[in-house]
Amino acid sequence: MDTPNNINFNPHVSVDCVILGFDGESLQVLLSRQSDEAPQEEYHSLKLPGRLLYATEDIDDAARDIINQLTGTDNHYVRQFRAFGSINRTSNPKDVLWLENVVKLKIDRIVTIAYISLIRINNRTHKRFAGHDVGWYKIAELPQLAFDHNTIINETLKEVYNISSRQPKVLFEMLPQKFTALQLRRLHEQISGKELDVRNFSKLVLSKPYIVPTDEKEVGVSHRAARYYKFQSSKTK
Amino acid sequence: MDTPNNINFNPHVSVDCVILGFDGESLQVLLSRQSDEAPQEEYHSLKLPGRLLYATEDIDDAARDIINQLTGTDNHYVRQFRAFGSINRTSNPKDVLWLENVVKLKIDRIVTIAYISLIRINNRTHKRFAGHDVGWYKIAELPQLAFDHNTIINETLKEVYNISSRQPKVLFEMLPQKFTALQLRRLHEQISGKELDVRNFSKLVLSKPYIVPTDEKEVGVSHRAARYYKFQSSKTK
């Protein structure tokens, strides 16, 4: 094995989690504020929840640990997605400043392993992670995030779209137990970035054995009450 | 961000390439000998071609560089697969010894990013990589490899099977320009690890618009000469 000088460098390795949820209207992603004190101009204010890998843990365990801390449980859909290791991903001066001030380390390079988790949005999501505020942000209205986190999120959406094409059940990880056809269509549209024809989509929903109509309908709505459906995992085969 | 002591460690990051080919009979993987000199008992003798990441390159570029060096071209199917980062992957004493002797570094932990490449086996594949012999080895008869490289190869096969289910054209990256139905079936069987029914498979082949029969047949064979087919990419949609 050749050993040029430039391999005598060790990049840091981090794990970043793209935790996606859906509130019935909007596809959302869980983001952490970079700092509660610094003015927003100084750092990019928002980033994906993540941290550097510890010496004592596997990368999958680091992802599970982050997701556990944020959601309080470890029974979510979690999947390793992709490593992002461009030289330029840690070169923005705002991000360099943040790393040096907050992580207290001089960091030249971070290779990050991105994980995808799909969850139901509820009140149990923790509001703090690693000392910073955490909240849900609409995918359709994301500002400029730290590092390459916008890219990671965009690539994740494509991946979730691909996964859901072959494993439709993953989308139901994000939907409430009972959902309307409109909610399911909105979720599909926001994952794919494409508007879907209402009539065709309704036909599609009705044709899937694992999407089962219930006897319940919406209550207290001003429009015509829509039927609730539920997902039946045993019928996906 | 919390900063426990154990994040003040930097793992090494490597790139390992699972380069798969098919010679008409067997699915094979390109492996590098760990050392030309040391006795085989001392090290695990074979490993995936790969190396530590250089400070000056993106991870995708490292993979392309390795595959270029081995195959002489950069127009192969290449895809990042998965990061392998278990604590135990560099703990086998044989592998530790190899790292210290050959890489000349004290290495506690390596997170490796595995890439998949699918190529046609031909004589242009380079026989040396990073100072060591390189050769094709049958997937069905692999010995114990260094690190977790057997696991990486097994996981890669599952991934290629999944990819080919939704993008059948990837398998044709490994087949010769003209191939028989038998060759295509063998490749399918070795990727999936399942034996396929000859009759059903032939029907399947004939039903795919992108698998086009040619007028040519095998020559100089003792059995009944089989027809050659070719793959027509424009008919995959």
Coordinates of C-alpha atoms in Angstrom, one line a residue:
Chain A
M1 CA 0.0 0.0 0.0
D2 CA 1.4 3.4 -0.9
T3 CA 1.6 5.8 1.9
P4 CA 1.8 9.4 0.6
N5 CA 2.1 12.0 3.3
N6 CA -1.5 13.2 2.9
I7 CA -2.9 10.0 4.4
N8 CA -1.3 10.9 7.7
F9 CA -4.4 12.9 8.5
N10 CA -7.4 11.7 10.3
P11 CA -10.7 13.3 9.4
H12 CA -13.4 13.5 12.1
V13 CA -16.3 11.3 11.5
S14 CA -19.8 12.5 12.5
V15 CA -23.3 11.1 12.3
D16 CA -26.2 13.3 11.2
C17 CA -29.8 12.3 11.4
V18 CA -32.5 13.4 8.9
I19 CA -35.6 12.7 11.0
L20 CA -38.7 13.3 8.9
G21 CA -42.2 13.7 10.1
F22 CA -45.6 14.7 8.8
D23 CA -48.2 16.6 10.7
G24 CA -51.1 15.9 8.3
E25 CA -50.3 18.9 6.2
S26 CA -46.6 19.4 5.9
L27 CA -43.5 17.2 5.6
Q28 CA -41.1 18.4 8.3
V29 CA -37.6 17.8 9.4
L30 CA -36.2 18.0 12.9
L31 CA -33.4 20.6 13.2
S32 CA -31.2 21.8 16.0
R33 CA -30.2 25.5 16.5
Q34 CA -26.5 25.8 16.2
S35 CA -26.3 28.2 19.2
D36 CA -28.7 29.8 21.6
E37 CA -26.4 32.8 22.2
A38 CA -24.6 33.8 19.1
P39 CA -26.3 36.2 16.7
Q40 CA -27.8 34.5 13.7
E41 CA -25.5 36.4 11.3
E42 CA -22.5 34.8 12.9
Y43 CA -23.4 31.1 12.4
H44 CA -25.8 29.4 10.1
S45 CA -28.5 29.1 12.7
L46 CA -29.9 25.6 12.0
K47 CA -28.4 22.2 11.4
L48 CA -29.4 18.5 11.4
P49 CA -29.1 16.9 14.8
G50 CA -25.9 15.0 14.9
R51 CA -22.5 14.8 16.6
L52 CA -19.0 13.4 16.3
L53 CA -18.6 9.7 16.6
Y54 CA -17.4 8.5 20.0
A55 CA -14.4 6.1 20.2
T56 CA -16.5 3.6 22.1
E57 CA -19.4 3.2 19.7
D58 CA -20.4 1.8 16.3
I59 CA -21.7 4.3 13.8
D60 CA -25.2 2.7 13.8
D61 CA -25.3 3.0 17.6
A62 CA -24.4 6.7 17.4
A63 CA -27.4 7.3 15.1
R64 CA -29.7 5.3 17.4
D65 CA -28.5 7.2 20.4
I66 CA -29.2 10.6 18.7
I67 CA -32.6 9.5 17.6
N68 CA -33.4 8.0 21.1
Q69 CA -32.4 11.2 22.7
L70 CA -34.7 13.2 20.4
T71 CA -37.7 11.0 20.3
G72 CA -37.5 9.0 23.6
T73 CA -37.8 5.6 21.9
D74 CA -35.7 3.4 19.7
N75 CA -38.5 1.7 17.8
H76 CA -38.4 4.0 14.8
Y77 CA -37.6 3.3 11.2
V78 CA -33.8 4.1 11.0
R79 CA -31.6 3.4 8.1
Q80 CA -28.1 4.4 7.2
F81 CA -28.3 6.5 4.0
R82 CA -24.9 7.8 2.7
A83 CA -21.5 9.2 3.7
F84 CA -20.9 12.8 2.7
G85 CA -17.2 13.5 2.5
S86 CA -16.6 16.4 0.2
I87 CA -13.5 18.5 1.1
N88 CA -15.6 21.6 0.9
R89 CA -18.3 20.7 3.2
T90 CA -16.7 22.3 6.3
S91 CA -15.2 25.3 4.5
N92 CA -17.8 27.9 5.0
P93 CA -16.4 30.5 7.5
K94 CA -19.6 30.6 9.6
D95 CA -19.4 26.8 10.0
V96 CA -15.7 26.9 10.8
L97 CA -16.4 29.5 13.5
W98 CA -19.1 27.4 15.0
L99 CA -17.0 24.3 15.1
E100 CA -14.2 26.1 16.8
N101 CA -16.4 27.9 19.3
V102 CA -18.9 25.3 20.1
V103 CA -17.2 22.0 19.5
K104 CA -14.0 23.4 20.9
L105 CA -11.9 21.6 18.3
K106 CA -9.8 22.7 15.3
I107 CA -11.4 20.6 12.6
D108 CA -10.2 20.5 9.0
R109 CA -12.4 17.8 7.7
I110 CA -15.5 15.9 8.7
V111 CA -16.9 12.9 6.9
T112 CA -20.5 12.5 8.0
I113 CA -22.6 9.5 7.8
A114 CA -26.2 10.5 7.2
Y115 CA -29.1 8.4 8.7
I116 CA -32.8 8.6 7.8
S117 CA -35.5 8.2 10.3
L118 CA -39.2 8.4 9.7
I119 CA -41.4 9.1 12.6
R120 CA -44.9 10.4 13.7
I121 CA -44.8 14.0 14.8
N122 CA -46.1 14.1 18.4
N123 CA -45.5 16.0 21.6
R124 CA -42.9 13.5 23.0
T125 CA -40.2 14.8 20.8
H126 CA -37.5 16.4 23.0
K127 CA -37.1 20.1 22.6
R128 CA -33.4 20.1 23.4
F129 CA -30.5 18.2 22.0
A130 CA -26.9 18.5 23.1
G131 CA -27.7 21.8 24.8
H132 CA -29.6 23.4 21.9
D133 CA -33.2 24.0 20.9
V134 CA -34.7 21.5 18.6
G135 CA -37.8 21.9 16.5
W136 CA -39.8 20.8 13.4
Y137 CA -39.3 22.8 10.2
K138 CA -41.3 22.5 7.0
I139 CA -39.3 21.0 4.2
A140 CA -40.9 23.4 1.7
E141 CA -39.6 26.4 3.6
L142 CA -36.1 25.5 4.8
P143 CA -33.6 28.3 5.1
Q144 CA -29.8 28.0 4.4
L145 CA -28.6 25.4 6.9
A146 CA -25.1 24.7 8.2
F147 CA -22.5 22.7 6.2
D148 CA -24.0 20.7 3.3
H149 CA -27.2 19.9 5.3
N150 CA -29.5 21.3 2.7
T151 CA -27.9 18.9 0.2
I152 CA -28.2 16.0 2.6
I153 CA -31.9 16.7 3.1
N154 CA -32.6 17.0 -0.6
E155 CA -30.7 13.7 -1.3
T156 CA -32.6 12.1 1.6
L157 CA -36.0 13.0 0.0
K158 CA -35.0 11.3 -3.2
E159 CA -33.9 8.2 -1.3
V160 CA -37.1 8.1 0.7
Y161 CA -39.0 8.4 -2.6
N162 CA -37.0 5.4 -4.0
I163 CA -37.4 3.3 -0.8
S164 CA -41.2 4.0 -0.7
S165 CA -41.5 2.9 -4.4
R166 CA -40.4 -0.6 -3.4
Q167 CA -41.5 -0.6 0.2
P168 CA -44.7 1.5 0.4
K169 CA -45.1 0.8 4.1
V170 CA -42.3 3.2 5.0
L171 CA -44.5 6.2 4.4
F172 CA -47.0 5.0 7.0
E173 CA -44.3 5.4 9.6
M174 CA -45.0 9.1 9.3
L175 CA -48.8 9.1 9.1
P176 CA -51.1 9.0 12.1
Q177 CA -52.9 5.6 12.8
K178 CA -56.0 7.0 11.0
F179 CA -55.4 9.2 8.0
T180 CA -57.5 10.6 5.1
A181 CA -56.7 10.1 1.4
L182 CA -55.9 13.8 1.3
Q183 CA -53.2 13.4 3.9
L184 CA -51.7 10.4 2.2
R185 CA -51.6 12.3 -1.1
R186 CA -50.0 15.4 0.5
L187 CA -47.3 13.2 1.9
H188 CA -46.7 11.5 -1.4
E189 CA -46.6 14.9 -3.2
Q190 CA -44.1 16.3 -0.7
I191 CA -41.8 13.3 -0.8
S192 CA -41.8 13.2 -4.6
G193 CA -41.9 17.0 -5.2
K194 CA -44.7 16.3 -7.8
E195 CA -48.3 17.3 -7.7
L196 CA -50.6 14.2 -8.1
D197 CA -53.9 14.0 -9.8
V198 CA -56.6 13.7 -7.2
R199 CA -58.8 11.3 -9.0
N200 CA -55.9 8.9 -10.0
F201 CA -54.5 9.0 -6.6
S202 CA -57.9 8.1 -5.0
K203 CA -58.2 5.1 -7.4
L204 CA -54.6 4.1 -6.4
V205 CA -55.4 4.3 -2.7
L206 CA -58.5 2.2 -3.1
S207 CA -56.7 -0.4 -5.1
K208 CA -54.0 -1.1 -2.5
P209 CA -55.0 -4.0 -0.2
Y210 CA -52.9 -2.6 2.7
I211 CA -54.8 0.7 2.7
V212 CA -58.0 -0.3 4.5
P213 CA -61.0 2.0 4.9
T214 CA -62.4 2.4 8.4
D215 CA -66.0 3.3 9.4
E216 CA -64.8 6.6 10.9
K217 CA -64.9 10.0 9.3
E218 CA -63.5 13.3 10.2
V219 CA -65.6 15.3 12.7
G220 CA -66.0 19.0 13.2
V221 CA -64.8 20.0 9.8
S222 CA -66.4 22.6 7.6
H223 CA -65.9 20.7 4.4
R224 CA -67.5 17.3 3.6
A225 CA -66.1 14.9 6.2
A226 CA -63.5 12.6 4.7
R227 CA -63.2 8.9 5.5
Y228 CA -60.3 7.7 7.6
Y229 CA -58.1 4.9 6.3
K230 CA -55.6 2.7 8.2
F231 CA -52.5 0.9 7.1
Q232 CA -52.5 -2.9 7.5
S233 CA -48.9 -4.1 7.3
S234 CA -49.9 -7.8 6.9
K235 CA -51.4 -7.0 3.5
T236 CA -48.3 -5.5 1.9
K237 CA -47.3 -8.9 0.4
Chain B
M1 CA -23.0 20.2 21.7
D2 CA -21.6 18.0 24.5
T3 CA -18.0 17.2 24.2
P4 CA -17.1 14.1 26.2
N5 CA -13.4 13.1 26.1
N6 CA -14.0 10.2 23.8
I7 CA -14.8 12.5 20.8
N8 CA -11.2 13.8 20.9
F9 CA -10.3 10.9 18.8
N10 CA -10.2 10.8 15.0
P11 CA -10.8 7.5 13.3
H12 CA -9.1 6.8 10.0
V13 CA -11.5 6.8 7.0
S14 CA -10.9 4.4 4.2
V15 CA -12.6 3.6 0.9
D16 CA -13.0 -0.1 -0.1
C17 CA -14.3 -1.1 -3.5
V18 CA -16.4 -4.2 -4.2
I19 CA -15.7 -4.6 -7.9
L20 CA -17.9 -7.4 -9.2
G21 CA -17.5 -9.1 -12.6
F22 CA -18.9 -12.2 -14.4
D23 CA -16.9 -14.5 -16.7
G24 CA -19.9 -16.2 -18.2
E25 CA -19.8 -18.9 -15.6
S26 CA -19.0 -17.4 -12.2
L27 CA -19.6 -14.1 -10.4
Q28 CA -16.3 -12.9 -9.2
V29 CA -14.8 -10.1 -7.1
L30 CA -11.5 -8.3 -7.4
L31 CA -9.3 -8.9 -4.4
S32 CA -5.8 -7.7 -3.5
R33 CA -3.2 -9.8 -1.6
Q34 CA -2.3 -8.1 1.7
S35 CA 1.3 -8.9 1.3
D36 CA 3.6 -10.5 -1.2
E37 CA 6.2 -11.4 1.3
A38 CA 4.6 -12.3 4.6
P39 CA 3.6 -15.9 5.2
Q40 CA -0.1 -16.4 4.8
E41 CA -0.5 -17.5 8.4
E42 CA 0.6 -14.1 9.6
Y43 CA -2.0 -12.0 7.8
H44 CA -5.3 -12.7 6.3
S45 CA -4.0 -12.9 2.8
L46 CA -6.7 -11.3 0.8
K47 CA -8.7 -8.0 1.1
L48 CA -10.9 -5.7 -1.0
P49 CA -8.9 -3.2 -2.9
G50 CA -9.0 0.1 -1.0
R51 CA -7.0 2.6 0.9
L52 CA -7.1 5.4 3.4
L53 CA -8.7 8.6 2.3
Y54 CA -6.3 11.4 1.3
A55 CA -6.7 14.8 2.8
T56 CA -7.0 16.3 -0.6
E57 CA -9.9 14.3 -2.1
D58 CA -13.6 13.7 -1.8
I59 CA -14.6 10.2 -0.8
D60 CA -16.3 9.6 -4.2
D61 CA -13.0 10.7 -5.9
A62 CA -11.0 8.2 -3.8
A63 CA -13.3 5.4 -5.0
R64 CA -13.1 6.5 -8.6
D65 CA -9.3 6.7 -8.3
I66 CA -9.0 3.1 -7.0
I67 CA -11.3 1.8 -9.7
N68 CA -9.5 3.7 -12.4
Q69 CA -6.2 2.3 -11.3
L70 CA -7.5 -1.2 -11.3
T71 CA -9.5 -1.1 -14.5
G72 CA -7.9 1.6 -16.6
T73 CA -11.1 3.5 -17.2
D74 CA -13.6 5.6 -15.3
N75 CA -16.7 4.8 -17.2
H76 CA -17.9 1.9 -15.0
Y77 CA -21.0 1.7 -12.9
V78 CA -19.9 3.0 -9.5
R79 CA -22.1 3.7 -6.6
Q80 CA -21.5 4.4 -2.9
F81 CA -22.9 1.6 -0.9
R82 CA -22.6 1.9 2.9
A83 CA -20.2 3.0 5.7
F84 CA -19.0 0.2 7.9
G85 CA -17.9 1.5 11.3
S86 CA -18.1 -1.2 13.9
I87 CA -15.5 -0.9 16.7
N88 CA -14.5 -4.5 16.2
R89 CA -13.8 -4.4 12.5
T90 CA -10.1 -3.7 13.0
S91 CA -9.6 -5.8 16.1
N92 CA -8.3 -9.1 14.6
P93 CA -4.6 -9.5 15.6
K94 CA -3.7 -10.5 12.0
D95 CA -5.2 -7.3 10.6
V96 CA -3.7 -5.2 13.3
L97 CA -0.3 -6.6 12.5
W98 CA -0.8 -5.9 8.8
L99 CA -1.9 -2.3 9.4
E100 CA 1.2 -1.7 11.5
N101 CA 3.6 -3.3 9.2
V102 CA 2.3 -2.3 5.8
V103 CA 0.5 0.9 6.4
K104 CA 3.1 2.0 8.9
L105 CA 0.5 3.5 11.2
K106 CA -0.8 2.8 14.6
I107 CA -4.5 2.5 13.8
D108 CA -7.2 2.0 16.4
R109 CA -10.3 2.5 14.3
I110 CA -11.1 2.7 10.6
V111 CA -14.5 3.7 9.3
T112 CA -14.7 2.5 5.8
I113 CA -17.0 3.6 3.0
A114 CA -17.8 0.7 0.7
Y115 CA -18.4 1.3 -3.0
I116 CA -19.9 -1.0 -5.6
S117 CA -18.6 -1.3 -9.1
L118 CA -20.0 -3.6 -11.8
I119 CA -17.7 -4.4 -14.7
R120 CA -17.0 -6.8 -17.5
I121 CA -14.1 -9.1 -16.7
N122 CA -11.4 -8.7 -19.4
N123 CA -7.7 -8.7 -19.8
R124 CA -7.3 -5.0 -19.2
T125 CA -7.8 -5.3 -15.4
H126 CA -4.5 -4.3 -13.7
K127 CA -2.7 -7.1 -11.9
R128 CA -1.2 -4.9 -9.3
F129 CA -2.7 -2.3 -6.9
A130 CA -0.8 -0.3 -4.3
G131 CA 2.2 -2.7 -4.7
H132 CA 0.2 -5.9 -4.3
D133 CA -1.1 -8.6 -6.6
V134 CA -4.7 -8.3 -7.6
G135 CA -6.9 -11.0 -9.1
W136 CA -10.5 -12.2 -9.6
Y137 CA -11.9 -14.6 -7.1
K138 CA -15.1 -16.6 -7.3
I139 CA -17.8 -15.3 -4.9
A140 CA -18.9 -18.9 -4.3
E141 CA -15.5 -19.9 -3.0
L142 CA -14.2 -17.0 -1.0
P143 CA -11.8 -17.7 1.9
Q144 CA -11.7 -15.7 5.1
L145 CA -10.8 -12.1 4.1
A146 CA -9.2 -9.4 6.2
F147 CA -11.3 -7.1 8.4
D148 CA -15.0 -7.4 7.8
H149 CA -14.6 -7.7 4.1
N150 CA -16.6 -11.0 3.8
T151 CA -19.5 -9.1 5.5
I152 CA -19.1 -6.2 3.1
I153 CA -19.2 -8.5 0.1
N154 CA -22.2 -10.4 1.4
E155 CA -24.1 -7.1 2.1
T156 CA -23.1 -5.8 -1.4
L157 CA -24.6 -8.9 -3.1
K158 CA -27.9 -8.2 -1.3
E159 CA -27.7 -4.5 -2.4
V160 CA -26.9 -5.4 -6.1
Y161 CA -29.9 -7.8 -6.0
N162 CA -32.1 -5.0 -4.7
I163 CA -30.8 -2.5 -7.2
S164 CA -31.2 -5.0 -10.1
S165 CA -34.8 -5.6 -9.1
R166 CA -35.6 -2.0 -9.8
Q167 CA -32.9 -1.2 -12.4
P168 CA -32.5 -4.5 -14.4
K169 CA -29.9 -2.8 -16.6
V170 CA -27.2 -2.8 -13.9
L171 CA -26.7 -6.6 -14.4
F172 CA -25.8 -6.0 -18.1
E173 CA -22.8 -4.0 -16.9
M174 CA -21.2 -7.4 -16.1
L175 CA -22.3 -9.4 -19.1
P176 CA -20.5 -9.6 -22.4
Q177 CA -22.1 -7.6 -25.3
K178 CA -23.5 -10.9 -26.6
F179 CA -24.7 -13.4 -24.0
T180 CA -26.8 -16.6 -23.8
A181 CA -29.9 -17.1 -21.7
L182 CA -27.9 -19.6 -19.6
Q183 CA -25.3 -16.9 -18.8
L184 CA -27.9 -14.4 -17.8
R185 CA -29.6 -17.0 -15.6
R186 CA -26.3 -18.0 -13.9
L187 CA -25.6 -14.3 -13.1
H188 CA -29.1 -13.9 -11.7
E189 CA -28.7 -17.0 -9.6
Q190 CA -25.3 -16.0 -8.2
I191 CA -26.5 -12.5 -7.3
S192 CA -29.6 -13.7 -5.6
G193 CA -28.2 -16.9 -4.1
K194 CA -31.2 -18.8 -5.4
E195 CA -31.6 -21.4 -8.1
L196 CA -34.0 -20.4 -10.8
D197 CA -36.4 -22.5 -12.8
V198 CA -35.0 -22.8 -16.4
R199 CA -38.3 -22.7 -18.1
N200 CA -39.7 -19.8 -16.2
F201 CA -36.5 -17.9 -16.6
S202 CA -36.4 -18.4 -20.4
K203 CA -40.0 -17.1 -20.5
L204 CA -39.0 -14.1 -18.5
V205 CA -36.0 -13.3 -20.7
L206 CA -38.2 -13.5 -23.8
S207 CA -40.8 -11.2 -22.3
K208 CA -38.3 -8.3 -21.6
P209 CA -38.2 -5.8 -24.4
Y210 CA -34.6 -4.8 -23.5
I211 CA -33.3 -8.3 -24.0
V212 CA -33.1 -8.6 -27.7
P213 CA -32.3 -11.9 -29.6
T214 CA -29.6 -11.7 -32.2
D215 CA -29.1 -13.9 -35.3
E216 CA -25.9 -15.3 -33.8
K217 CA -25.5 -18.6 -32.0
E218 CA -22.6 -20.1 -30.1
V219 CA -20.1 -21.9 -32.3
G220 CA -17.7 -24.8 -31.6
V221 CA -19.7 -26.1 -28.6
S222 CA -20.5 -29.8 -28.1
H223 CA -24.1 -29.1 -26.9
R224 CA -26.8 -27.6 -29.0
A225 CA -25.6 -24.1 -29.9
A226 CA -27.5 -21.4 -27.8
R227 CA -28.7 -18.2 -29.2
Y228 CA -27.0 -14.9 -28.3
Y229 CA -28.9 -12.1 -26.9
K230 CA -28.0 -8.4 -26.5
F231 CA -29.1 -5.8 -24.1
Q232 CA -30.8 -2.7 -25.5
S233 CA -30.8 0.1 -23.0
S234 CA -33.3 2.3 -24.9
K235 CA -36.0 -0.4 -24.3
T236 CA -35.8 -0.4 -20.5
K237 CA -38.5 2.2 -20.1

